[in-house]
Coordinates of C-alpha atoms in Angstrom, one line a residue:
Chain M
X1 CA 155.8 75.9 -91.3
X2 CA 154.7 78.3 -94.0
X3 CA 153.6 81.1 -91.6
X4 CA 155.6 84.3 -92.0
X5 CA 158.0 84.8 -89.1
X6 CA 159.1 88.2 -90.2
X7 CA 159.4 90.5 -87.3
X8 CA 159.3 94.3 -87.5
X9 CA 160.3 97.2 -85.4
X10 CA 157.2 99.4 -85.5
X11 CA 156.0 100.9 -82.2
X12 CA 153.3 98.2 -82.1
X13 CA 155.9 95.5 -82.4
X14 CA 158.0 97.1 -79.7
X15 CA 155.0 97.3 -77.4
X16 CA 154.1 93.6 -78.1
X17 CA 157.7 92.7 -77.2
X18 CA 157.6 94.9 -74.1
X19 CA 154.4 93.2 -73.1
X20 CA 155.9 89.7 -73.4
X21 CA 159.0 90.8 -71.3
X22 CA 156.8 92.6 -68.8
X23 CA 154.8 89.4 -68.2
X24 CA 158.0 87.5 -67.6
X25 CA 159.3 90.3 -65.2
X26 CA 156.0 90.2 -63.3
X27 CA 156.2 86.4 -63.1
X28 CA 159.6 86.6 -61.6
X29 CA 158.8 89.6 -59.4
X30 CA 157.9 87.5 -56.3
X31 CA 161.6 86.3 -56.3
X32 CA 162.7 90.0 -56.1
X33 CA 159.9 91.1 -53.7
X34 CA 162.0 91.1 -50.6
X35 CA 164.9 92.9 -52.4
X36 CA 162.3 95.4 -53.7
X37 CA 160.9 96.0 -50.2
X38 CA 163.1 99.0 -49.4
X39 CA 161.7 100.9 -52.3
X40 CA 158.2 99.6 -51.8
X41 CA 158.2 100.8 -48.2
X42 CA 159.8 104.2 -49.1
X43 CA 157.2 104.8 -51.7
X44 CA 154.5 103.7 -49.2
X45 CA 155.8 106.2 -46.7
X46 CA 155.7 109.0 -49.2
X47 CA 152.2 108.1 -50.3
X48 CA 151.0 108.0 -46.7
X49 CA 152.5 111.4 -45.9
X50 CA 151.3 113.0 -49.1
X51 CA 147.8 111.5 -48.7
X52 CA 147.7 112.7 -45.0
X53 CA 148.6 116.2 -46.0
X54 CA 146.1 116.2 -48.9
X55 CA 143.3 114.6 -46.7
X56 CA 143.9 117.1 -43.9
X57 CA 143.8 120.1 -46.2
X58 CA 140.8 118.7 -48.1
X59 CA 139.0 118.0 -44.8
X60 CA 139.8 121.5 -43.5
X61 CA 138.9 123.2 -46.7
X62 CA 135.6 121.4 -46.8
X63 CA 134.9 122.3 -43.1
X64 CA 135.6 125.9 -43.7
X65 CA 134.0 126.1 -47.1
X66 CA 130.8 124.7 -45.6
X67 CA 130.8 127.6 -43.2
X68 CA 129.2 130.9 -43.9
X69 CA 126.4 132.1 -46.1
X70 CA 126.8 134.1 -49.3
X71 CA 124.3 136.8 -48.4
X72 CA 125.5 137.2 -44.8
X73 CA 127.8 140.1 -44.1
X74 CA 130.2 139.8 -41.2
X75 CA 131.2 143.0 -39.5
X76 CA 134.1 143.3 -37.1
X77 CA 136.3 146.1 -35.8
X78 CA 138.5 147.7 -38.5
X79 CA 141.9 145.9 -38.4
X80 CA 140.6 142.7 -36.8
X81 CA 141.4 139.6 -38.8
X82 CA 139.5 137.3 -36.5
X83 CA 136.4 137.6 -34.3
X84 CA 138.7 137.2 -31.3
X85 CA 140.5 140.4 -32.1
X86 CA 137.4 142.4 -32.6
X87 CA 135.3 144.5 -30.2
X88 CA 132.1 146.3 -31.0
X89 CA 129.5 148.2 -29.1
X90 CA 125.6 148.1 -29.1
X91 CA 125.4 151.5 -30.7
X92 CA 127.2 150.3 -33.7
X93 CA 124.8 147.3 -34.0
X94 CA 121.9 149.8 -34.0
X95 CA 123.4 151.9 -36.8
X96 CA 124.1 148.9 -38.9
X97 CA 120.7 147.3 -38.3
X98 CA 118.8 150.4 -39.2
X99 CA 120.1 150.4 -42.8
X100 CA 117.4 149.9 -45.4
X101 CA 119.4 147.3 -47.3
X102 CA 119.1 144.8 -44.3
X103 CA 116.3 142.2 -44.4
X104 CA 113.6 143.1 -41.8
X105 CA 110.7 141.0 -40.6
X106 CA 107.1 142.0 -40.5
X107 CA 107.6 143.8 -37.2
X108 CA 110.4 145.8 -38.8
X109 CA 113.1 144.0 -36.8
X110 CA 116.3 143.7 -38.7
X111 CA 117.9 140.2 -39.2
X112 CA 121.0 140.8 -37.2
X113 CA 123.0 138.5 -35.0
X114 CA 125.4 140.1 -32.4
X115 CA 127.8 137.5 -31.2
X116 CA 130.5 137.1 -28.6
X117 CA 133.5 134.9 -29.3
X118 CA 135.8 133.7 -26.5
X119 CA 138.7 131.4 -26.5
X120 CA 137.7 129.4 -23.4
X121 CA 139.8 127.2 -21.3
X122 CA 137.6 124.2 -20.8
X123 CA 138.3 121.8 -17.9
X124 CA 136.5 118.5 -17.5
X125 CA 137.0 115.1 -15.9
X126 CA 137.2 112.5 -18.6
X127 CA 135.1 109.5 -17.6
X128 CA 135.6 106.7 -20.1
X129 CA 134.1 103.2 -19.4
X130 CA 133.0 104.2 -15.9
X131 CA 136.6 104.8 -14.8
X132 CA 137.4 108.4 -13.7
X133 CA 140.4 109.8 -15.5
X134 CA 142.5 112.9 -14.8
X135 CA 141.1 116.4 -15.5
X136 CA 141.6 117.5 -19.1
X137 CA 142.0 121.1 -20.1
X138 CA 141.5 122.2 -23.7
X139 CA 141.0 125.5 -25.5
X140 CA 137.7 125.6 -27.3
X141 CA 135.8 128.4 -29.0
X142 CA 132.9 129.6 -26.9
X143 CA 130.3 131.6 -28.9
X144 CA 127.7 133.8 -27.1
X145 CA 124.6 133.7 -29.3
X146 CA 121.0 135.0 -29.3
X147 CA 117.8 133.8 -30.8
X148 CA 118.7 135.5 -34.1
X149 CA 121.9 133.6 -34.4
X150 CA 120.1 130.5 -35.7
X151 CA 118.6 132.4 -38.6
X152 CA 122.2 132.7 -40.0
X153 CA 122.8 129.0 -39.6
X154 CA 120.1 127.3 -41.7
X155 CA 121.8 123.9 -41.2
X156 CA 121.7 124.2 -37.4
X157 CA 120.0 121.1 -35.7
X158 CA 119.9 119.9 -32.1
X159 CA 120.9 116.3 -32.4
X160 CA 120.7 115.5 -28.7
X161 CA 119.4 117.2 -25.5
X162 CA 117.9 120.7 -25.4
X163 CA 118.7 124.2 -26.3
X164 CA 120.5 126.1 -23.5
X165 CA 118.3 128.2 -21.3
X166 CA 119.0 131.9 -21.1
X167 CA 120.3 133.4 -17.9
X168 CA 121.8 130.2 -16.6
X169 CA 125.2 128.6 -17.2
X170 CA 124.1 126.1 -19.8
X171 CA 125.7 125.5 -23.2
X172 CA 125.3 123.3 -26.2
X173 CA 128.3 121.7 -27.9
X174 CA 129.0 121.1 -31.6
X175 CA 128.9 117.4 -32.6
X176 CA 132.6 117.6 -33.8
X177 CA 133.6 118.5 -30.3
X178 CA 131.4 115.6 -28.9
X179 CA 133.0 113.2 -31.4
X180 CA 136.5 114.3 -30.5
X181 CA 135.9 114.4 -26.8
X182 CA 133.5 111.6 -25.9
X183 CA 133.6 112.6 -22.2
X184 CA 131.6 115.7 -23.1
X185 CA 128.0 114.5 -23.2
X186 CA 124.6 115.9 -22.4
X187 CA 124.2 116.6 -18.6
X188 CA 128.0 116.8 -18.0
X189 CA 129.2 119.7 -15.9
X190 CA 132.4 121.4 -17.2
X191 CA 134.5 124.3 -16.0
X192 CA 134.8 127.4 -18.1
X193 CA 136.7 130.4 -16.8
X194 CA 136.4 129.1 -13.2
X195 CA 132.6 128.7 -13.3
X196 CA 130.6 125.5 -13.7
X197 CA 128.6 125.1 -16.9
X198 CA 126.2 122.3 -17.8
X199 CA 126.0 120.8 -21.3
X200 CA 122.3 120.8 -22.2
X201 CA 122.6 119.6 -25.8
X202 CA 124.7 118.7 -28.8
X203 CA 124.1 120.4 -32.2
X204 CA 125.1 119.8 -35.8
X205 CA 125.6 122.5 -38.5
X206 CA 126.2 120.7 -41.7
X207 CA 129.8 119.8 -40.7
X208 CA 130.7 123.4 -40.6
X209 CA 133.4 124.9 -38.4
X210 CA 130.7 125.9 -35.9
X211 CA 130.5 122.3 -34.9
X212 CA 133.9 122.8 -33.3
X213 CA 132.4 125.5 -30.9
X214 CA 130.4 125.7 -27.7
X215 CA 127.3 127.9 -27.8
X216 CA 125.8 129.7 -24.9
X217 CA 123.6 132.6 -24.1
X218 CA 125.4 135.8 -25.1
X219 CA 124.4 137.5 -21.8
X220 CA 125.9 134.8 -19.7
X221 CA 129.1 134.8 -21.7
X222 CA 129.4 138.6 -21.5
X223 CA 128.8 138.4 -17.8
X224 CA 131.2 135.5 -17.0
X225 CA 134.0 136.9 -19.1
X226 CA 133.4 140.5 -17.8
X227 CA 132.9 142.0 -21.3
X228 CA 130.1 144.4 -20.2
X229 CA 127.8 144.8 -23.1
X230 CA 130.4 144.7 -25.8
X231 CA 130.2 142.1 -28.6
X232 CA 132.8 140.9 -31.1
X233 CA 131.0 140.3 -34.4
X234 CA 127.8 141.2 -36.1
X235 CA 126.1 139.2 -38.8
X236 CA 123.7 141.0 -41.1
X237 CA 121.4 139.5 -43.8
X238 CA 121.5 141.7 -46.9
X239 CA 118.4 141.9 -49.2
X240 CA 120.8 141.9 -52.1
X241 CA 124.4 140.9 -51.7
X242 CA 125.3 143.1 -54.7
X243 CA 124.6 146.1 -52.5
X244 CA 127.7 145.2 -50.4
X245 CA 130.2 147.5 -52.1
X246 CA 127.8 150.5 -51.9
X247 CA 127.0 149.6 -48.3
X248 CA 130.7 149.2 -47.4
X249 CA 131.5 152.6 -48.9
X250 CA 128.6 154.2 -47.0
X251 CA 129.7 152.7 -43.7
X252 CA 133.3 153.6 -44.2
X253 CA 132.3 157.2 -44.7
X254 CA 130.2 157.2 -41.5
X255 CA 132.3 158.8 -38.8
X256 CA 130.4 156.9 -36.1
X257 CA 131.7 153.6 -37.4
X258 CA 135.1 152.1 -37.6
X259 CA 134.5 148.6 -39.0
X260 CA 135.6 146.0 -41.4
X261 CA 132.9 144.5 -43.6
X262 CA 133.1 141.3 -45.6
X263 CA 130.9 138.3 -46.6
X264 CA 130.9 135.5 -44.1
X265 CA 131.8 133.1 -46.9
X266 CA 135.0 135.1 -47.7
X267 CA 136.0 135.4 -44.1
X268 CA 136.0 131.6 -43.7
X269 CA 137.6 131.1 -47.2
X270 CA 140.5 133.3 -46.1
X271 CA 140.9 131.3 -42.9
X272 CA 140.8 128.1 -44.9
X273 CA 143.6 129.3 -47.2
X274 CA 145.8 130.5 -44.4
X275 CA 145.3 127.2 -42.5
X276 CA 145.9 124.9 -45.4
X277 CA 148.9 127.0 -46.6
X278 CA 150.5 126.3 -43.2
X279 CA 149.9 122.6 -43.6
X280 CA 151.2 122.6 -47.1
X281 CA 154.3 124.5 -46.2
X282 CA 155.1 122.0 -43.4
X283 CA 153.8 118.9 -45.1
X284 CA 155.0 119.2 -48.7
X285 CA 158.7 119.9 -48.0
X286 CA 158.8 116.8 -45.8
X287 CA 157.0 114.8 -48.5
X288 CA 159.4 116.1 -51.2
X289 CA 162.5 115.1 -49.2
X290 CA 160.9 111.7 -48.6
X291 CA 160.0 111.4 -52.3
X292 CA 163.6 112.0 -53.3
X293 CA 164.7 109.3 -50.9
X294 CA 162.1 106.9 -52.3
X295 CA 163.2 107.7 -55.8
X296 CA 166.8 106.9 -54.9
X297 CA 165.6 103.6 -53.3
X298 CA 163.6 102.7 -56.4
X299 CA 166.7 103.6 -58.5
X300 CA 168.9 101.4 -56.4
X301 CA 166.4 98.5 -56.5
X302 CA 166.1 98.7 -60.3
X303 CA 169.9 99.0 -60.8
X304 CA 170.3 95.9 -58.6
X305 CA 167.6 94.1 -60.5
X306 CA 169.4 94.8 -63.8
X307 CA 172.8 93.8 -62.4
X308 CA 171.4 90.5 -61.3
X309 CA 169.6 89.9 -64.6
X310 CA 172.3 91.2 -67.0
X311 CA 172.7 87.8 -68.6
X312 CA 168.9 87.4 -69.0
X313 CA 168.7 90.9 -70.6
X314 CA 171.6 90.1 -72.8
X315 CA 169.9 86.8 -73.9
X316 CA 166.8 88.7 -74.7
X317 CA 168.8 91.1 -76.9
X318 CA 170.6 88.2 -78.5
X319 CA 167.2 86.6 -79.3
X320 CA 166.2 89.8 -81.0
X321 CA 164.1 91.7 -78.5
X322 CA 164.5 95.5 -79.1
X323 CA 166.4 97.6 -76.6
X324 CA 163.2 99.8 -76.4
X325 CA 161.1 96.8 -75.5
X326 CA 163.6 95.7 -72.8
X327 CA 163.8 99.2 -71.3
X328 CA 160.0 99.5 -71.3
X329 CA 159.7 96.3 -69.4
X330 CA 162.1 97.6 -66.8
X331 CA 160.0 100.7 -66.5
X332 CA 156.9 98.6 -66.1
X333 CA 158.6 96.7 -63.2
X334 CA 159.5 100.0 -61.6
X335 CA 155.9 101.1 -62.0
X336 CA 154.7 97.9 -60.4
X337 CA 157.0 98.5 -57.4
X338 CA 155.6 102.0 -57.2
X339 CA 152.0 100.7 -57.5
X340 CA 152.5 98.2 -54.7
X341 CA 154.2 100.9 -52.6
X342 CA 151.4 103.4 -53.3
X343 CA 148.7 100.8 -52.3
X344 CA 150.6 100.0 -49.1
X345 CA 150.6 103.7 -48.3
X346 CA 147.1 104.5 -49.3
X347 CA 145.0 101.5 -48.2
X348 CA 145.8 101.4 -44.4
X349 CA 145.4 105.2 -44.3
X350 CA 142.0 104.9 -46.0
X351 CA 140.7 102.2 -43.8
X352 CA 142.0 103.6 -40.6
X353 CA 141.5 107.3 -41.0
X354 CA 139.0 108.2 -43.6
X355 CA 136.3 110.2 -41.9
X356 CA 138.4 110.3 -38.7
X357 CA 137.9 113.5 -36.7
X358 CA 141.2 115.4 -36.2
X359 CA 141.7 118.7 -34.3
X360 CA 144.1 121.5 -35.0
X361 CA 144.8 124.7 -33.3
X362 CA 143.3 127.5 -35.4
X363 CA 145.9 130.2 -35.3
X364 CA 143.4 133.0 -36.0
X365 CA 141.2 132.3 -33.0
X366 CA 143.5 130.3 -30.8
X367 CA 141.0 127.5 -30.2
X368 CA 140.7 124.0 -31.6
X369 CA 139.0 123.4 -34.9
X370 CA 137.8 119.9 -35.7
X371 CA 137.7 118.5 -39.2
X372 CA 137.4 115.1 -40.8
X373 CA 140.2 113.4 -42.6
X374 CA 138.6 113.3 -46.1
X375 CA 140.3 110.7 -48.3
X376 CA 138.4 111.2 -51.6
X377 CA 138.8 109.1 -54.7
X378 CA 140.5 112.1 -56.4
X379 CA 143.1 112.3 -53.6
X380 CA 143.8 108.6 -53.9
X381 CA 144.3 109.1 -57.7
X382 CA 146.6 112.1 -57.0
X383 CA 148.6 110.1 -54.5
X384 CA 148.9 107.0 -56.7
X385 CA 150.0 109.2 -59.6
X386 CA 152.8 110.7 -57.5
X387 CA 153.9 107.2 -56.4
X388 CA 153.9 106.1 -60.0
X389 CA 155.8 109.2 -61.0
X390 CA 158.5 108.3 -58.4
X391 CA 158.6 104.8 -59.8
X392 CA 158.9 106.2 -63.3
X393 CA 161.8 108.5 -62.4
X394 CA 163.5 105.7 -60.4
X395 CA 163.2 103.3 -63.3
X396 CA 164.2 105.6 -66.0
X397 CA 168.0 105.6 -65.6
X398 CA 168.1 101.8 -65.0
X399 CA 166.0 101.3 -68.1
X400 CA 168.4 103.4 -70.2
X401 CA 171.3 101.3 -68.7
X402 CA 169.5 98.1 -69.7
X403 CA 169.0 99.5 -73.2
X404 CA 172.7 100.2 -73.5
X405 CA 173.9 97.0 -71.8
X406 CA 176.7 95.5 -73.9
X407 CA 175.5 92.0 -74.8
X408 CA 178.9 90.5 -75.4
X409 CA 180.2 91.6 -72.0
X410 CA 177.1 90.4 -70.2
X411 CA 177.2 87.0 -71.8
X412 CA 180.9 86.6 -71.2
X413 CA 180.7 87.5 -67.4
Chain C
X1 CA 166.4 75.8 -103.6
X2 CA 169.5 76.8 -101.8
X3 CA 169.4 80.4 -100.5
X4 CA 172.5 82.5 -100.1
X5 CA 173.2 82.9 -96.5
X6 CA 176.9 82.8 -96.7
X7 CA 178.8 84.3 -93.8
X8 CA 181.6 86.5 -95.1
X9 CA 184.1 88.3 -92.9
X10 CA 186.2 90.7 -94.9
X11 CA 189.4 92.2 -93.6
X12 CA 188.2 92.2 -90.0
X13 CA 190.1 94.2 -87.4
X14 CA 188.8 93.9 -83.9
X15 CA 190.5 95.6 -80.9
X16 CA 189.4 97.0 -77.6
X17 CA 190.8 99.2 -74.9
X18 CA 191.9 97.7 -71.7
X19 CA 193.1 100.5 -69.5
X20 CA 195.7 102.4 -71.5
X21 CA 196.4 99.4 -73.8
X22 CA 194.8 98.5 -77.0
X23 CA 194.3 94.7 -77.3
X24 CA 194.1 93.5 -80.8
X25 CA 191.9 90.4 -81.1
X26 CA 191.8 90.1 -84.9
X27 CA 193.9 91.8 -87.5
X28 CA 192.9 91.6 -91.1
X29 CA 190.9 88.4 -90.6
X30 CA 189.0 86.9 -93.6
X31 CA 186.6 84.0 -93.6
X32 CA 183.7 82.7 -95.6
X33 CA 181.3 80.2 -94.4
X34 CA 178.8 78.9 -97.0
X35 CA 175.1 78.2 -96.5
X36 CA 174.6 74.8 -95.0
X37 CA 178.0 74.4 -93.6
X38 CA 178.6 73.1 -90.0
X39 CA 181.8 74.8 -89.0
X40 CA 183.7 74.4 -85.7
X41 CA 185.8 77.3 -84.5
X42 CA 188.6 75.9 -82.3
X43 CA 191.6 77.3 -80.5
X44 CA 192.7 78.2 -77.0
X45 CA 191.0 80.9 -75.0
X46 CA 191.7 84.5 -75.9
X47 CA 192.1 84.0 -79.6
X48 CA 188.7 85.6 -80.3
X49 CA 186.5 82.6 -81.1
X50 CA 183.5 84.0 -79.3
X51 CA 184.2 87.5 -80.7
X52 CA 183.9 86.1 -84.2
X53 CA 180.6 84.4 -83.3
X54 CA 179.3 87.7 -81.9
X55 CA 180.4 89.6 -85.0
X56 CA 178.6 87.1 -87.2
X57 CA 175.5 87.5 -85.0
X58 CA 175.6 91.2 -85.0
X59 CA 176.1 91.3 -81.2
X60 CA 179.4 93.1 -81.7
X61 CA 180.8 95.4 -84.4
X62 CA 184.3 95.1 -85.9
X63 CA 186.7 98.0 -85.5
X64 CA 187.3 97.8 -89.2
X65 CA 186.1 95.5 -92.0
X66 CA 182.9 94.1 -93.2
X67 CA 180.5 91.4 -91.9
X68 CA 178.2 90.2 -94.7
X69 CA 175.5 87.6 -94.2
X70 CA 174.0 86.6 -97.5
X71 CA 173.7 89.9 -99.3
X72 CA 173.2 92.0 -96.2
X73 CA 176.1 93.9 -94.7
X74 CA 175.3 94.0 -91.0
X75 CA 178.3 95.7 -89.4
X76 CA 176.9 99.1 -90.3
X77 CA 173.3 98.5 -89.3
X78 CA 171.7 100.5 -86.5
X79 CA 170.8 98.7 -83.2
X80 CA 167.1 98.5 -83.9
X81 CA 167.7 97.1 -87.4
X82 CA 170.3 94.7 -86.1
X83 CA 167.9 93.2 -83.4
X84 CA 165.2 92.8 -86.0
X85 CA 167.7 91.2 -88.4
X86 CA 169.0 88.9 -85.7
X87 CA 165.5 87.8 -84.7
X88 CA 164.8 86.8 -88.3
X89 CA 168.1 85.2 -89.2
X90 CA 170.1 84.0 -86.2
X91 CA 169.6 81.5 -83.4
X92 CA 172.0 81.5 -80.5
X93 CA 172.9 78.6 -78.3
X94 CA 175.1 79.4 -75.3
X95 CA 177.3 77.3 -73.1
X96 CA 175.0 78.3 -70.2
X97 CA 171.6 77.8 -71.7
X98 CA 170.2 81.1 -70.2
X99 CA 166.7 79.7 -70.0
X100 CA 164.3 81.8 -68.0
X101 CA 163.5 80.0 -64.7
X102 CA 160.0 81.4 -64.5
X103 CA 159.0 79.9 -67.8
X104 CA 158.3 76.3 -68.7
X105 CA 160.3 74.7 -71.5
X106 CA 157.3 75.5 -73.8
X107 CA 157.3 79.1 -72.5
X108 CA 161.0 79.5 -73.1
X109 CA 160.8 78.2 -76.6
X110 CA 157.8 80.4 -77.4
X111 CA 159.7 83.5 -76.3
X112 CA 161.4 84.4 -79.6
X113 CA 158.0 84.0 -81.3
X114 CA 156.8 87.1 -79.3
X115 CA 158.9 89.0 -81.9
X116 CA 156.7 87.6 -84.7
X117 CA 153.1 88.4 -85.7
X118 CA 152.0 84.8 -84.8
X119 CA 149.0 84.4 -82.6
X120 CA 149.0 82.5 -79.4
X121 CA 147.8 79.2 -80.9
X122 CA 150.4 79.4 -83.7
X123 CA 153.1 80.2 -81.3
X124 CA 152.2 77.1 -79.2
X125 CA 152.2 75.0 -82.4
X126 CA 155.6 76.2 -83.5
X127 CA 157.1 75.8 -80.0
X128 CA 155.7 72.2 -79.7
X129 CA 157.1 71.3 -83.1
X130 CA 160.6 72.7 -82.1
X131 CA 160.4 70.8 -78.8
X132 CA 159.5 67.6 -80.7
X133 CA 162.5 68.1 -83.0
X134 CA 164.8 68.2 -80.1
X135 CA 163.1 65.3 -78.4
X136 CA 161.6 67.3 -75.5
X137 CA 157.9 67.1 -76.1
X138 CA 157.4 65.0 -73.0
X139 CA 159.0 67.8 -70.9
X140 CA 157.2 70.7 -72.4
X141 CA 155.6 71.7 -69.2
X142 CA 158.7 71.3 -67.0
X143 CA 160.6 74.2 -65.7
X144 CA 164.3 74.6 -66.2
X145 CA 165.1 73.6 -62.6
X146 CA 163.3 70.3 -63.2
X147 CA 165.5 69.4 -66.2
X148 CA 168.9 68.0 -66.5
X149 CA 171.8 69.9 -68.1
X150 CA 171.4 68.1 -71.4
X151 CA 167.6 68.6 -71.4
X152 CA 168.1 72.3 -70.7
X153 CA 170.5 72.6 -73.6
X154 CA 168.0 70.8 -75.9
X155 CA 165.3 73.3 -74.9
X156 CA 167.8 76.1 -75.6
X157 CA 168.4 74.6 -79.1
X158 CA 164.6 74.4 -79.6
X159 CA 164.4 78.1 -78.6
X160 CA 167.2 78.9 -81.1
X161 CA 165.4 77.1 -84.0
X162 CA 161.8 77.9 -83.3
X163 CA 161.7 81.0 -85.5
X164 CA 163.4 79.1 -88.2
X165 CA 166.6 81.1 -88.6
X166 CA 169.1 80.2 -91.3
X167 CA 172.1 80.3 -89.1
X168 CA 172.7 78.8 -85.6
X169 CA 175.6 80.3 -83.7
X170 CA 176.6 78.0 -80.8
X171 CA 179.1 79.1 -78.2
X172 CA 180.5 76.1 -76.4
X173 CA 177.1 74.3 -76.5
X174 CA 178.5 71.2 -74.8
X175 CA 181.0 72.9 -72.5
X176 CA 178.9 72.1 -69.4
X177 CA 177.9 68.6 -70.4
X178 CA 179.2 65.1 -69.9
X179 CA 180.5 63.1 -72.9
X180 CA 177.4 61.1 -73.5
X181 CA 175.0 64.1 -73.2
X182 CA 177.4 66.2 -75.3
X183 CA 177.4 63.6 -78.0
X184 CA 173.5 63.6 -78.0
X185 CA 173.5 67.4 -78.4
X186 CA 176.1 67.3 -81.1
X187 CA 174.1 64.6 -82.9
X188 CA 171.1 66.9 -82.7
X189 CA 173.0 69.9 -84.2
X190 CA 174.3 67.6 -87.0
X191 CA 170.7 66.5 -87.7
X192 CA 169.6 70.2 -87.8
X193 CA 172.4 70.9 -90.3
X194 CA 171.9 67.8 -92.4
X195 CA 168.1 67.6 -92.4
X196 CA 167.1 71.2 -92.2
X197 CA 170.0 73.0 -93.9
X198 CA 170.9 75.1 -90.9
X199 CA 174.2 76.8 -91.2
X200 CA 175.9 76.1 -87.9
X201 CA 179.0 77.9 -86.5
X202 CA 180.1 76.3 -83.2
X203 CA 182.8 77.5 -80.9
X204 CA 184.4 74.7 -79.0
X205 CA 187.5 73.6 -77.2
X206 CA 186.6 70.0 -77.6
X207 CA 188.3 68.1 -80.4
X208 CA 185.6 65.4 -80.3
X209 CA 182.9 68.0 -80.6
X210 CA 184.7 69.5 -83.6
X211 CA 184.7 66.1 -85.3
X212 CA 180.9 66.5 -85.8
X213 CA 181.5 69.6 -87.9
X214 CA 181.9 69.6 -91.7
X215 CA 184.8 72.0 -91.4
X216 CA 187.1 72.9 -88.5
X217 CA 188.8 76.2 -88.3
X218 CA 191.6 76.3 -85.8
X219 CA 192.3 79.9 -85.0
X220 CA 195.7 79.0 -83.4
X221 CA 197.1 77.6 -86.5
X222 CA 194.5 79.0 -88.8
X223 CA 194.2 75.7 -90.5
X224 CA 191.0 75.0 -92.5
X225 CA 190.0 71.4 -92.7
X226 CA 187.3 71.1 -95.4
X227 CA 184.8 68.2 -95.4
X228 CA 181.9 67.3 -97.6
X229 CA 178.9 69.5 -97.1
X230 CA 175.4 68.0 -97.4
X231 CA 172.6 70.5 -97.4
X232 CA 169.1 69.6 -96.3
X233 CA 165.7 71.4 -96.4
X234 CA 164.7 74.1 -94.0
X235 CA 162.1 73.6 -91.3

């Protein structure tokens, strides 16, 4: 045997040693799988909660970000933070529409959409599988629209049925509403504010927040909800969006107007941030507490693993494995536990809920907003990174302990 | 050519704290073991036989004094240097073999070679040779639970010699074995000492086991019983 058996303690050598020990740890991992289950399940729970929060905020953000056009100006009453709080009059619509900076068609008609927005109590009898269920009541956003409205929603499509007829109690519902409440289908009669309305169609709008709404003729909504000829918001198409600051100044100085002006994009972006902030404030503290618990579980598991293997670790040291390699292999095992836990948290959630339509109460307009659970690859990576970070922290102290394990005592025990 | 791998313990003091008391294990202890010797350390429990073995193997440090192996003083080396030195110079055989249950005999013997730059094929060759030397070639693919106590100890010896260390430190290697198996293991150690020049230091309670050694050091009476030393070639 003339081959050199000289060792070394370079980083590369340490890593090679760590690899050999890690392979052994992984081979014996099935024996410790049950003992490791507490930390695996804890990490799985944390991963599931974190991923849910992230997927919810991501889904909500996407829904709200898809809503609103850059060159569309949304005008509401000064002080109103939502369409629901706003009230405006036809005279104001005329003043705004007459401005030269607004796009006009060949006939000189300004591209303006005056809209009503009502938080409607919708009652319907759910009828699933031919069996009549109890009456369901839910708060939904009812928008009174006119022909011009669709010009501000370029992604608007009727996916089923027909457009509502004017002057009668007909409405179309967004496909997110139809998905969430399967009983609401074309031809179904529902109760809104005590009156019977017929669903004439289902529309899509590029997965925007409008898909969580019911749309009807503005005149019928004003009449049924006794709003006279008032409206709540005005959408205007600007020739050049850069004119907005000038226009805003001009309107602010006009004594006939008392309005709030902003781009529609910004309005929904603000709603998105306030909604997602709420979820984060509720979700992340829970997740952090759970993460601490999972870390302690991982810590405990790894300490127990080291205690049960103290002789094995001491033997490795006696053979000549470096303390660094031994502690690295312990860390790798902690990471394996975290990885298994992360997968157990992520995969069921992904297969069960990705794309699932959830609903939340939108605090700004008091009605339900539907959005899809959006579990993207990036969110999975983020969640798995967090799981691995928990494993790393949980494995760190035990790894240091293994590094310092006195060989003579361990061998003597 | 005979290399100098003498084991020298100079003025060794070893004590440790037990509660508020200081327990003195060795006080001004001196010992030299020459390369190629087969030495048995005997004596009742608590006299520090295993402690001496651990000091020689760099697993423990003396409170005072020097541990010199060949020309290398090891008691003042850092941990990283000590583990590297140990990997190159020392093979340990324990009373409980401490084989890894998840690895086959071959895998267990290959383990110390993970510390060397050998490639997989070379590691397999070295391990096969070591198993052949201890008469365990037939059982190379068996796992520890499939082996008898004597066979496990043979594999542990193969693991100790696979990286061709100069010194074998054996802590009660036959303590868990019956007489016949113990004699086989001791014969194997004698062969490694005689044919391959391994310096062997063996802690034992067993007078019959000590008879295999070329020198017996009884720590109770501190009597040295020199015998003739024959040195063979290394692996």
